[in-house]
Coordinates of C-alpha atoms and ligand atoms in Angstrom, one line a residue:
M1 CA 8.3 29.8 21.1
T2 CA 10.8 29.0 23.7
E3 CA 14.8 29.0 23.4
S4 CA 15.2 25.4 24.3
V5 CA 13.5 24.6 20.8
F6 CA 17.0 25.7 19.3
L7 CA 19.6 23.0 19.7
A8 CA 23.0 24.2 20.1
G9 CA 26.6 22.8 19.8
D10 CA 29.1 21.7 17.3
E11 CA 28.7 23.2 14.0
N12 CA 30.2 20.4 12.2
W13 CA 27.8 17.8 13.7
W14 CA 26.3 16.9 10.4
R15 CA 29.7 16.0 9.0
Q16 CA 29.5 12.4 10.1
A17 CA 25.9 12.4 11.5
V18 CA 23.2 9.4 10.9
V19 CA 19.8 10.8 9.5
Y20 CA 16.7 9.1 9.5
Q21 CA 14.3 9.4 6.8
V22 CA 10.5 9.4 8.1
Y23 CA 7.9 9.7 5.5
P24 CA 5.3 10.9 7.7
R25 CA 2.2 9.5 6.0
S26 CA 3.5 6.0 6.7
F27 CA 5.2 6.3 9.9
K28 CA 2.3 6.3 12.6
D29 CA -1.0 7.3 12.7
S30 CA -1.8 9.0 15.8
N31 CA -5.8 9.7 15.0
G32 CA -7.1 7.0 13.4
D33 CA -7.5 7.9 9.9
G34 CA -5.3 5.6 8.3
L35 CA -2.8 8.7 7.4
G36 CA 0.5 9.0 9.5
D37 CA 0.6 12.2 11.0
V38 CA 3.0 14.7 12.9
K39 CA 1.6 13.8 16.3
G40 CA 2.4 10.1 15.6
I41 CA 6.2 11.2 14.8
T42 CA 6.2 13.0 18.2
S43 CA 5.0 9.7 19.9
K44 CA 7.9 7.6 18.3
V45 CA 10.6 9.7 20.1
D46 CA 11.8 7.4 22.3
Y47 CA 12.1 4.8 19.7
I48 CA 14.0 6.9 17.5
A49 CA 16.4 8.2 20.3
E50 CA 16.6 4.3 21.3
L51 CA 18.0 3.4 17.6
G52 CA 20.5 6.0 18.0
V53 CA 20.6 8.4 15.0
D54 CA 21.4 11.8 15.0
A55 CA 18.6 13.2 12.9
I56 CA 15.5 12.9 11.4
W57 CA 14.6 14.1 7.9
L58 CA 10.9 14.4 7.1
S59 CA 9.8 14.0 3.8
P60 CA 7.1 16.8 2.7
F61 CA 4.3 17.4 5.4
Y62 CA 2.9 20.5 3.9
P63 CA -0.7 20.7 2.7
S64 CA -0.9 18.4 -0.5
A65 CA -3.3 16.9 -2.8
L66 CA -1.1 14.1 -2.5
A67 CA -0.6 14.0 -6.4
D68 CA 2.8 12.9 -5.6
G69 CA 3.0 11.7 -2.0
G70 CA 3.3 15.7 -0.8
Y71 CA 6.2 16.3 -3.1
D72 CA 3.1 18.7 -4.6
V73 CA 3.0 21.3 -1.9
A74 CA 0.0 23.6 -1.8
D75 CA 1.6 25.8 1.0
Y76 CA 5.1 25.9 1.9
R77 CA 4.4 27.4 5.4
D78 CA 1.8 25.4 6.8
V79 CA 1.4 21.7 8.1
D80 CA -1.0 19.5 6.1
P81 CA -4.5 19.3 8.3
K82 CA -4.4 15.8 7.6
L83 CA -1.1 15.5 9.5
G84 CA -1.6 18.2 12.0
T85 CA -0.9 21.5 12.9
L86 CA 1.8 24.3 13.3
A87 CA 1.5 23.9 17.2
D88 CA 1.7 19.9 16.5
F89 CA 5.1 20.4 14.3
D90 CA 6.3 22.9 17.3
D91 CA 5.7 19.9 19.7
M92 CA 7.3 17.5 17.7
I93 CA 10.7 19.6 17.3
Q94 CA 10.7 20.1 21.1
A95 CA 10.6 16.7 21.5
Y96 CA 13.0 15.3 19.1
H97 CA 15.3 18.1 20.3
A98 CA 15.2 17.2 23.9
K99 CA 16.6 14.1 23.3
G100 CA 19.3 15.8 21.2
I101 CA 18.1 14.5 17.7
R102 CA 17.9 17.3 14.9
V103 CA 15.2 17.6 12.5
F104 CA 15.4 18.3 8.8
A105 CA 12.4 19.7 6.6
D106 CA 12.0 18.6 2.8
V107 CA 11.9 21.6 0.5
V108 CA 10.5 21.3 -2.9
P109 CA 11.5 24.1 -4.7
N110 CA 11.6 23.1 -8.7
H111 CA 7.3 22.8 -8.6
S112 CA 4.3 23.7 -6.1
S113 CA 1.3 21.9 -6.2
D114 CA -1.6 23.1 -9.0
L115 CA -3.4 24.1 -5.8
H116 CA -0.8 26.5 -4.6
V117 CA -2.7 29.9 -4.6
W118 CA 0.2 31.5 -6.8
F119 CA -0.7 28.5 -9.6
Q120 CA -4.4 29.4 -9.1
E121 CA -4.1 33.0 -9.5
A122 CA -1.6 32.3 -12.7
L123 CA -4.5 30.2 -14.1
A124 CA -7.0 33.0 -13.6
A125 CA -4.7 35.5 -15.0
E126 CA -3.6 36.4 -18.8
P127 CA -0.9 35.2 -20.7
G128 CA 2.1 37.3 -20.0
S129 CA 1.0 38.7 -16.7
A130 CA 3.1 38.8 -13.3
A131 CA 1.2 36.0 -12.3
R132 CA 2.2 33.5 -15.1
D133 CA 5.5 34.5 -15.0
R134 CA 6.1 32.6 -11.6
Y135 CA 5.7 29.4 -13.2
I136 CA 6.6 28.5 -16.9
F137 CA 3.8 29.0 -19.3
R138 CA 4.1 29.2 -23.3
D139 CA 1.9 29.3 -26.5
G140 CA 1.1 26.0 -28.0
K141 CA 2.8 25.3 -31.4
G142 CA 0.6 24.5 -34.4
A143 CA -1.9 26.5 -36.1
H144 CA -4.3 26.9 -32.9
G145 CA -1.5 26.3 -30.4
E146 CA -2.7 22.9 -30.1
L147 CA 0.5 21.2 -29.7
P148 CA 2.9 21.4 -26.9
P149 CA 5.8 23.9 -27.4
N150 CA 8.2 20.7 -27.4
D151 CA 8.6 17.2 -26.9
W152 CA 10.3 17.0 -23.5
P153 CA 9.0 14.2 -21.3
S154 CA 7.8 14.4 -17.9
H155 CA 9.6 12.2 -15.0
F156 CA 6.3 10.4 -14.7
G157 CA 4.9 9.6 -18.2
P158 CA 5.0 11.3 -21.7
T159 CA 4.7 14.8 -21.5
S160 CA 5.9 17.8 -19.4
W161 CA 3.5 20.1 -20.9
T162 CA -0.2 20.5 -20.1
R163 CA -2.6 23.0 -21.9
T164 CA -4.8 25.3 -19.6
T165 CA -8.6 26.1 -20.1
T166 CA -9.8 29.8 -20.0
A167 CA -12.5 30.9 -18.4
D168 CA -14.7 30.9 -21.6
G169 CA -13.8 27.0 -21.8
T170 CA -11.5 27.5 -24.7
P171 CA -8.1 25.9 -24.6
G172 CA -5.3 28.4 -23.9
Q173 CA -1.5 28.2 -23.1
W174 CA 0.3 25.2 -21.9
Y175 CA 2.4 24.8 -18.8
L176 CA 5.7 23.0 -17.9
H177 CA 5.8 20.1 -15.2
L178 CA 8.9 18.0 -15.4
F179 CA 6.6 15.7 -12.9
A180 CA 2.8 15.4 -12.8
P181 CA 0.8 17.9 -14.2
E182 CA -0.3 19.0 -10.6
Q183 CA 3.1 19.9 -10.2
P184 CA 4.0 23.1 -12.5
D185 CA 7.5 24.1 -12.2
F186 CA 8.3 27.4 -11.0
N187 CA 10.4 30.0 -13.2
W188 CA 13.4 30.4 -11.2
D189 CA 14.5 34.0 -13.0
N190 CA 11.3 35.6 -11.1
P191 CA 12.5 37.4 -8.2
E192 CA 9.6 36.9 -6.4
V193 CA 9.9 33.0 -6.5
I194 CA 13.5 33.5 -5.0
E195 CA 12.3 35.6 -2.5
D196 CA 9.5 33.6 -1.3
F197 CA 11.7 30.4 -1.3
K198 CA 14.0 32.4 1.2
K199 CA 10.7 33.3 3.5
T200 CA 10.2 29.8 3.4
L201 CA 13.8 29.0 4.7
R202 CA 13.7 31.5 7.2
F203 CA 10.1 30.5 8.5
W204 CA 11.0 26.9 9.4
S205 CA 14.6 27.7 10.5
D206 CA 12.9 30.1 13.0
R207 CA 10.8 27.2 14.5
G208 CA 14.1 25.0 15.3
V209 CA 14.6 23.3 12.0
D210 CA 18.3 22.1 11.8
G211 CA 18.6 21.1 8.2
F212 CA 16.9 20.7 5.0
R213 CA 17.0 18.1 2.0
I214 CA 16.5 19.9 -1.5
D215 CA 14.3 18.2 -3.9
V216 CA 15.3 17.9 -7.4
A217 CA 18.0 20.7 -6.8
H218 CA 19.7 20.8 -9.9
A219 CA 16.5 21.8 -11.9
L220 CA 15.6 25.4 -10.9
K221 CA 17.4 27.2 -13.6
K222 CA 15.9 26.8 -16.9
D223 CA 17.0 28.0 -20.4
M224 CA 13.6 28.2 -21.9
S225 CA 14.9 30.1 -24.9
E226 CA 13.9 29.0 -28.5
P227 CA 14.8 26.7 -30.3
Y228 CA 14.3 24.0 -28.0
P229 CA 16.9 21.3 -27.7
T230 CA 15.2 17.5 -28.1
I231 CA 15.5 15.9 -24.8
V232 CA 14.5 12.1 -24.7
D233 CA 15.4 11.6 -21.1
Y234 CA 16.6 12.6 -18.1
D235 CA 19.4 10.0 -17.4
P236 CA 22.3 11.9 -15.6
K237 CA 24.4 10.3 -18.2
H238 CA 23.2 12.4 -20.7
I239 CA 23.9 15.7 -18.8
P240 CA 27.1 17.6 -19.9
L241 CA 30.0 18.7 -17.9
D242 CA 29.7 22.2 -18.6
G243 CA 26.4 23.5 -17.5
S244 CA 24.9 23.9 -20.7
H245 CA 21.9 21.6 -20.4
H246 CA 18.8 23.1 -20.9
L247 CA 16.9 22.0 -17.9
F248 CA 19.5 20.5 -15.4
D249 CA 22.7 21.4 -13.4
R250 CA 22.9 24.8 -15.0
E251 CA 26.0 27.3 -14.0
E252 CA 23.8 29.9 -12.6
L253 CA 21.9 27.6 -10.2
V254 CA 25.0 27.9 -7.7
E255 CA 23.6 31.8 -7.3
V256 CA 20.6 30.4 -6.0
Y257 CA 22.6 28.3 -3.1
R258 CA 24.6 31.2 -2.7
G259 CA 21.8 33.2 -1.4
W260 CA 20.6 30.2 0.8
R261 CA 24.0 29.7 2.4
E262 CA 23.6 33.1 3.8
I263 CA 20.6 32.1 5.3
F264 CA 21.9 29.2 6.9
N265 CA 24.8 31.0 8.2
S266 CA 22.8 33.7 9.8
Y267 CA 21.4 31.1 12.4
N268 CA 23.5 29.4 15.3
P269 CA 24.5 26.7 14.4
P270 CA 24.3 27.3 10.7
R271 CA 21.3 25.5 9.2
V272 CA 22.7 22.7 7.1
A273 CA 21.2 21.4 3.8
V274 CA 21.8 18.4 1.6
A275 CA 21.0 18.2 -2.4
E276 CA 19.1 15.8 -4.1
A277 CA 20.8 16.3 -7.1
W278 CA 20.8 13.9 -10.4
V279 CA 23.7 15.3 -11.9
P280 CA 27.3 13.8 -13.0
A281 CA 29.3 12.6 -9.8
E282 CA 31.8 15.2 -11.2
R283 CA 29.6 18.1 -10.9
R284 CA 27.9 17.1 -7.2
Y285 CA 30.7 19.5 -5.4
R286 CA 28.9 22.4 -6.8
Y287 CA 25.9 21.3 -4.5
A288 CA 27.8 20.2 -1.8
S289 CA 30.1 23.2 -1.3
P290 CA 30.2 24.9 1.7
E291 CA 29.1 28.3 0.1
T292 CA 26.0 26.5 -1.3
L293 CA 24.1 23.6 0.1
G294 CA 26.9 22.0 2.1
Q295 CA 26.1 18.3 1.1
S296 CA 24.6 16.3 -1.8
F297 CA 23.4 13.2 -2.0
N298 CA 25.9 10.0 -3.5
F299 CA 23.3 7.4 -4.3
D300 CA 26.2 5.4 -6.1
L301 CA 26.3 2.8 -3.1
L302 CA 22.4 2.5 -3.5
A303 CA 22.7 1.9 -7.6
A304 CA 26.2 -0.4 -7.3
P305 CA 25.4 -4.3 -7.4
W306 CA 26.6 -6.3 -4.7
S307 CA 30.1 -6.7 -5.6
A308 CA 33.3 -6.1 -3.5
K309 CA 35.0 -4.7 -6.6
K310 CA 32.0 -2.1 -7.4
F311 CA 31.6 -1.1 -3.7
K312 CA 35.5 -0.4 -3.3
K313 CA 35.5 1.6 -6.3
T314 CA 32.4 3.6 -5.3
I315 CA 33.9 4.5 -2.0
E316 CA 37.4 5.4 -3.2
F317 CA 35.7 7.5 -5.8
N318 CA 33.1 9.5 -3.6
L319 CA 35.7 9.8 -1.0
K320 CA 37.9 11.7 -3.5
L321 CA 35.0 13.7 -4.7
S322 CA 34.2 14.7 -1.1
E323 CA 38.0 15.8 -0.6
K324 CA 37.1 18.2 -3.8
S325 CA 33.9 19.8 -2.3
G326 CA 35.3 20.0 1.3
S327 CA 32.1 18.4 2.5
S328 CA 31.7 14.9 3.9
S329 CA 30.4 12.0 1.5
T330 CA 26.6 10.8 2.2
W331 CA 25.9 7.1 2.0
V332 CA 22.5 5.8 1.2
L333 CA 21.0 2.7 0.6
S334 CA 17.4 3.2 0.6
N335 CA 14.7 6.0 0.4
H336 CA 11.3 6.3 -0.5
D337 CA 11.9 6.5 -4.4
V338 CA 13.8 3.2 -4.9
V339 CA 13.1 -0.7 -3.9
R340 CA 14.1 -1.3 -0.7
H341 CA 17.5 -2.7 -0.1
A342 CA 16.8 -6.0 1.6
S343 CA 14.8 -6.7 -1.8
R344 CA 17.3 -5.6 -4.1
Y345 CA 20.2 -7.5 -2.8
G346 CA 17.9 -10.5 -2.7
L347 CA 16.9 -10.6 -6.6
P348 CA 19.7 -11.6 -9.6
K349 CA 22.1 -8.8 -10.4
K350 CA 20.6 -6.7 -13.2
T351 CA 16.8 -7.5 -12.4
N352 CA 14.8 -5.2 -14.1
Y353 CA 12.8 -3.8 -11.0
D354 CA 9.9 -2.3 -12.6
K355 CA 9.5 -5.4 -14.4
W356 CA 9.8 -7.4 -11.4
L357 CA 7.3 -5.5 -9.6
V358 CA 4.9 -5.5 -12.7
T359 CA 4.9 -9.7 -11.6
D360 CA 4.1 -8.8 -8.1
G361 CA 7.6 -9.9 -6.9
T362 CA 7.2 -13.5 -8.2
S363 CA 9.6 -13.3 -11.2
P364 CA 12.7 -13.8 -10.7
E365 CA 12.1 -15.1 -7.0
L366 CA 13.4 -13.1 -4.1
D367 CA 15.5 -14.7 -1.8
R368 CA 14.7 -13.4 1.2
E369 CA 17.4 -14.7 3.7
L370 CA 20.2 -13.8 1.1
G371 CA 18.8 -10.2 0.8
L372 CA 18.7 -9.5 4.3
S373 CA 21.9 -10.9 5.4
R374 CA 23.6 -8.7 2.4
A375 CA 21.5 -5.6 3.6
R376 CA 22.6 -6.1 7.2
A377 CA 26.2 -6.9 6.1
A378 CA 26.0 -3.3 3.8
T379 CA 24.3 -1.3 6.3
M380 CA 27.4 -2.2 9.0
L381 CA 29.8 -1.3 6.1
L382 CA 27.9 2.1 5.3
L383 CA 28.0 2.9 9.1
A384 CA 31.6 2.2 9.0
L385 CA 32.5 5.1 6.0
P386 CA 33.7 8.0 6.9
G387 CA 31.0 11.1 6.1
S388 CA 27.4 10.9 6.7
T389 CA 24.6 7.9 6.5
Y390 CA 21.1 8.5 5.7
M391 CA 18.6 5.6 6.2
Y392 CA 14.8 4.9 5.5
Q393 CA 12.2 4.4 7.6
G394 CA 11.9 0.5 8.1
E395 CA 15.1 -0.5 7.1
E396 CA 16.1 -1.0 10.7
L397 CA 13.6 -3.6 10.9
G398 CA 14.6 -5.3 7.5
L399 CA 11.8 -4.6 5.5
F400 CA 11.3 -5.9 2.0
E401 CA 9.6 -4.5 -0.5
V402 CA 5.6 -4.9 -0.6
A403 CA 5.9 -6.2 -4.3
D404 CA 2.3 -7.5 -4.7
L405 CA 0.2 -4.5 -4.2
P406 CA -2.6 -4.6 -6.5
G407 CA -3.2 -2.0 -9.0
E408 CA -6.4 -0.7 -7.5
V409 CA -4.4 0.7 -4.3
L410 CA -1.6 2.0 -6.0
Q411 CA -1.1 5.7 -5.5
D412 CA 2.2 6.7 -7.4
P413 CA 1.6 9.3 -10.2
I414 CA 4.3 6.6 -12.0
W415 CA 1.4 4.0 -12.0
L416 CA -1.4 6.4 -13.1
R417 CA 0.5 8.6 -15.3
D418 CA 2.6 5.9 -17.3
G419 CA -0.5 3.7 -18.6
K420 CA -0.4 1.7 -15.5
T421 CA 2.8 -0.3 -16.8
R422 CA 5.1 0.5 -14.0
K423 CA 4.0 0.1 -10.2
G424 CA 6.3 2.7 -9.0
R425 CA 7.4 3.4 -5.7
D426 CA 4.7 2.5 -3.1
G427 CA 6.0 -0.7 -2.2
C428 CA 8.8 0.9 -0.1
R429 CA 6.1 3.4 1.4
V430 CA 3.3 1.0 2.8
P431 CA 3.1 2.3 6.8
L432 CA 5.4 0.6 9.0
P433 CA 4.5 -2.4 11.2
W434 CA 4.7 -1.4 15.1
E435 CA 3.0 -4.5 16.5
K436 CA 2.8 -8.0 15.6
T437 CA -1.0 -8.0 15.4
G438 CA -4.2 -5.3 15.3
S439 CA -5.7 -3.7 11.9
S440 CA -2.6 -2.0 10.9
F441 CA -0.1 -3.3 12.9
G442 CA 0.2 -0.7 15.5
F443 CA 0.1 1.7 12.8
G444 CA -3.1 3.3 13.8
S445 CA -6.8 2.1 14.9
A446 CA -7.8 1.9 11.2
S447 CA -6.3 0.1 8.4
A448 CA -3.7 1.9 6.7
H449 CA -3.5 3.8 3.4
L450 CA -1.5 1.0 1.9
P451 CA -2.1 -2.5 2.8
Q452 CA 0.3 -4.1 4.5
P453 CA 1.2 -7.7 4.1
S454 CA 0.6 -10.4 6.5
W455 CA 4.3 -11.0 6.9
F456 CA 4.8 -7.5 8.4
A457 CA 3.9 -9.3 11.9
G458 CA 7.4 -10.7 12.0
F459 CA 9.3 -7.7 11.0
S460 CA 7.1 -5.7 13.7
V461 CA 8.9 -3.5 16.2
E462 CA 7.2 -5.5 18.7
F463 CA 8.4 -8.7 17.3
E464 CA 12.0 -7.8 16.7
E465 CA 12.4 -5.9 20.2
V466 CA 12.5 -9.4 21.6
Q467 CA 14.5 -11.3 19.1
E468 CA 18.1 -11.0 19.9
D469 CA 19.5 -11.3 16.5
S470 CA 16.7 -9.1 14.9
T471 CA 17.8 -6.8 12.4
L472 CA 16.5 -3.7 14.9
K473 CA 18.7 -4.9 17.6
L474 CA 21.8 -5.0 14.7
Y475 CA 20.9 -1.4 13.9
R476 CA 20.9 -0.1 17.5
A477 CA 24.1 -2.2 18.4
A478 CA 25.6 -0.8 15.3
L479 CA 24.5 2.7 16.1
A480 CA 26.0 2.9 19.3
L481 CA 29.0 1.4 18.7
R482 CA 29.6 3.6 15.9
K483 CA 29.3 7.1 18.6
Q484 CA 32.0 5.5 20.3
L485 CA 34.2 4.1 17.6
L486 CA 33.9 7.4 15.3
S487 CA 37.3 8.7 14.2
T488 CA 38.4 11.4 11.5
E489 CA 37.0 11.4 8.3
T490 CA 39.8 9.1 6.1
L491 CA 40.4 5.3 6.2
E492 CA 42.7 3.2 4.8
W493 CA 42.4 0.0 3.1
V494 CA 43.8 -3.1 4.3
T495 CA 45.0 -6.0 1.8
S496 CA 42.2 -8.3 1.7
P497 CA 41.0 -11.4 -0.6
R498 CA 39.4 -10.2 -3.9
K499 CA 35.6 -10.8 -2.3
V500 CA 36.3 -8.6 0.2
V501 CA 36.2 -5.2 1.6
H502 CA 38.2 -4.5 4.3
F503 CA 39.5 -0.9 5.7
K504 CA 40.4 0.7 9.2
R505 CA 39.6 4.1 10.5
A506 CA 42.6 6.0 11.9
N507 CA 41.7 4.6 15.5
G508 CA 42.1 1.0 14.5
W509 CA 38.4 0.4 14.0
H510 CA 38.4 -2.3 10.7
N511 CA 35.5 -3.2 8.7
I512 CA 35.6 -6.3 6.9
T513 CA 33.0 -7.2 4.6
N514 CA 32.7 -10.8 2.9
F515 CA 30.6 -10.3 -0.4
G516 CA 31.5 -13.9 -1.3
K517 CA 30.4 -17.1 -0.4
K518 CA 33.2 -18.7 1.8
P519 CA 33.8 -17.7 5.1
V520 CA 36.9 -15.7 5.7
A521 CA 39.4 -15.1 8.4
L522 CA 39.2 -12.4 10.6
P523 CA 42.5 -10.5 11.9
E524 CA 43.8 -10.3 15.4
G525 CA 41.8 -7.9 17.7
T526 CA 38.6 -7.4 19.5
V527 CA 35.3 -8.5 17.3
Q528 CA 32.9 -5.6 18.3
L529 CA 30.1 -6.7 16.0
T530 CA 28.8 -9.1 13.3
S531 CA 26.2 -8.7 11.0
A532 CA 26.1 -12.6 11.2
P533 CA 27.2 -15.4 13.6
L534 CA 30.8 -16.2 13.0
V535 CA 31.4 -20.0 11.7
D536 CA 34.0 -21.7 13.7
G537 CA 35.7 -18.1 14.0
K538 CA 35.3 -17.2 10.5
L539 CA 33.3 -14.9 8.8
P540 CA 30.7 -16.2 6.8
G541 CA 29.8 -14.9 3.2
N542 CA 27.3 -11.9 2.6
A543 CA 28.1 -10.4 6.1
T544 CA 30.6 -7.9 7.8
A545 CA 32.3 -8.0 11.1
W546 CA 33.7 -4.9 13.0
I547 CA 36.9 -5.2 14.7
T548 CA 38.9 -3.2 16.8
V549 CA 42.7 -3.6 17.2
Ligands
NOJ1 C1 12.3 13.5 -5.4 C2 11.5 13.1 -4.7 O1 12.3 12.1 -3.8 C3 10.5 12.3 -5.2 O2 9.4 11.4 -4.5 C4 9.5 13.0 -6.1 O3 8.3 12.3 -6.9 C5 10.2 13.9 -6.9 N1 11.4 14.5 -6.6 C6 9.6 15.0 -7.5 O4 9.2 16.1 -6.4

């Protein structure tokens, strides 16, 4: 590997970076098998560079049977042969680094795939063996061990325990999986597990990976002692603030991440990380501290309704939290786990998205125009905030959720494991439309692994490239301007009407977002960009303006 694969520079580059999430299997298919791949990602380096983001984050690209879209990892130090090779990966890093774009990998430490060699060894080994100790195996309850050890649910369905079958065909022990049965949880009290993940972090860092997104970062350490408490759901609201929950956010987790920090800091510039930790906001600092992972996702705006009051409160609260952790905040509106924000904002407040998806997106009816105007306004607002922004592939095209995927094509374990009552997350994972026509709108030469709707033509890159007011053009313009306007990590609120969020950065960059319907007057200054055309010089409803004064 050549030195040029590493990207040098300011070690604080991440504090206000814009990171673009690539969901590899749905980004670009280079070999016509209907699945996106690593060469596909490399082929789009110019597109990403023109978009103007600082980094890309790749959702898992490791060997996987895709029981959970790749979050079931069979080998942490390889590339899925369906997606390419390690050499393709090296080429990809080189191509992105050559354009100054950094690359994050997704680390999935809570669970592996059931096809991981360690889990296969554990299944073949005896209860109580060293091989079983890398995972969480327990005897069942009941006279013959026929009942699961406890009643804990899985995130995807009724139970987090699956019973094994021994070599002679008789039922054996049970193992814990907080997600699908194909995702057995590791035992993080086992030193081999701890060492192996350090090896993984070094492996990818040595290959030039600049940062890591840590999956389910709050769940690694568990108290598996009996008596087991009853746990009915995994809502972060029910996680106590003292680290005493048996499964999540335990005090001793910090030790694991301190060990990781040593590895990150042994590189120059230090590797960075962002935790996906579903914990009460007050506890996020433990993951975002410079001694642990350095950043932790703040999903609060993603969860907030379209309301000036809620947005303002959420922003204030999170800026305070980042003062406490010493990290910058991380703003997110969409990712591969949630209904796309252009759809969320076009649905009535309090819509139950699971129910909406079951109606194929017909009830309640989606107001596309409203949803897209708000989505564009919200993105501009996010980009004007101090801190970093994480965006999800396709949002730059203004894509809506594909809500009418039929049951037969769904891949999400939520659908399969929960009695086919919840469609899950496939609607935001439909492969990107690059061109107006073709069997998969330019995604690849074959049809895509999830069917694309006909309306994708009007949201394709090719289509939006030539539309002056397209969402793609807005993202490019906003990202380019942000680079010029970026200022210290502070903001000052400016007094404004109730339905308006108005703040300015230290250099006189104002963001004005109108959450209401009535147009509002803008302050004196130079209008740099608006998410919608001004009406008689005023900012219309559901729109954002950037002004420099
Ligand atoms: C969070 C990931 O974002 C999600 O897609 C996945 O299903 C779970 N973690 C389990 O790995």
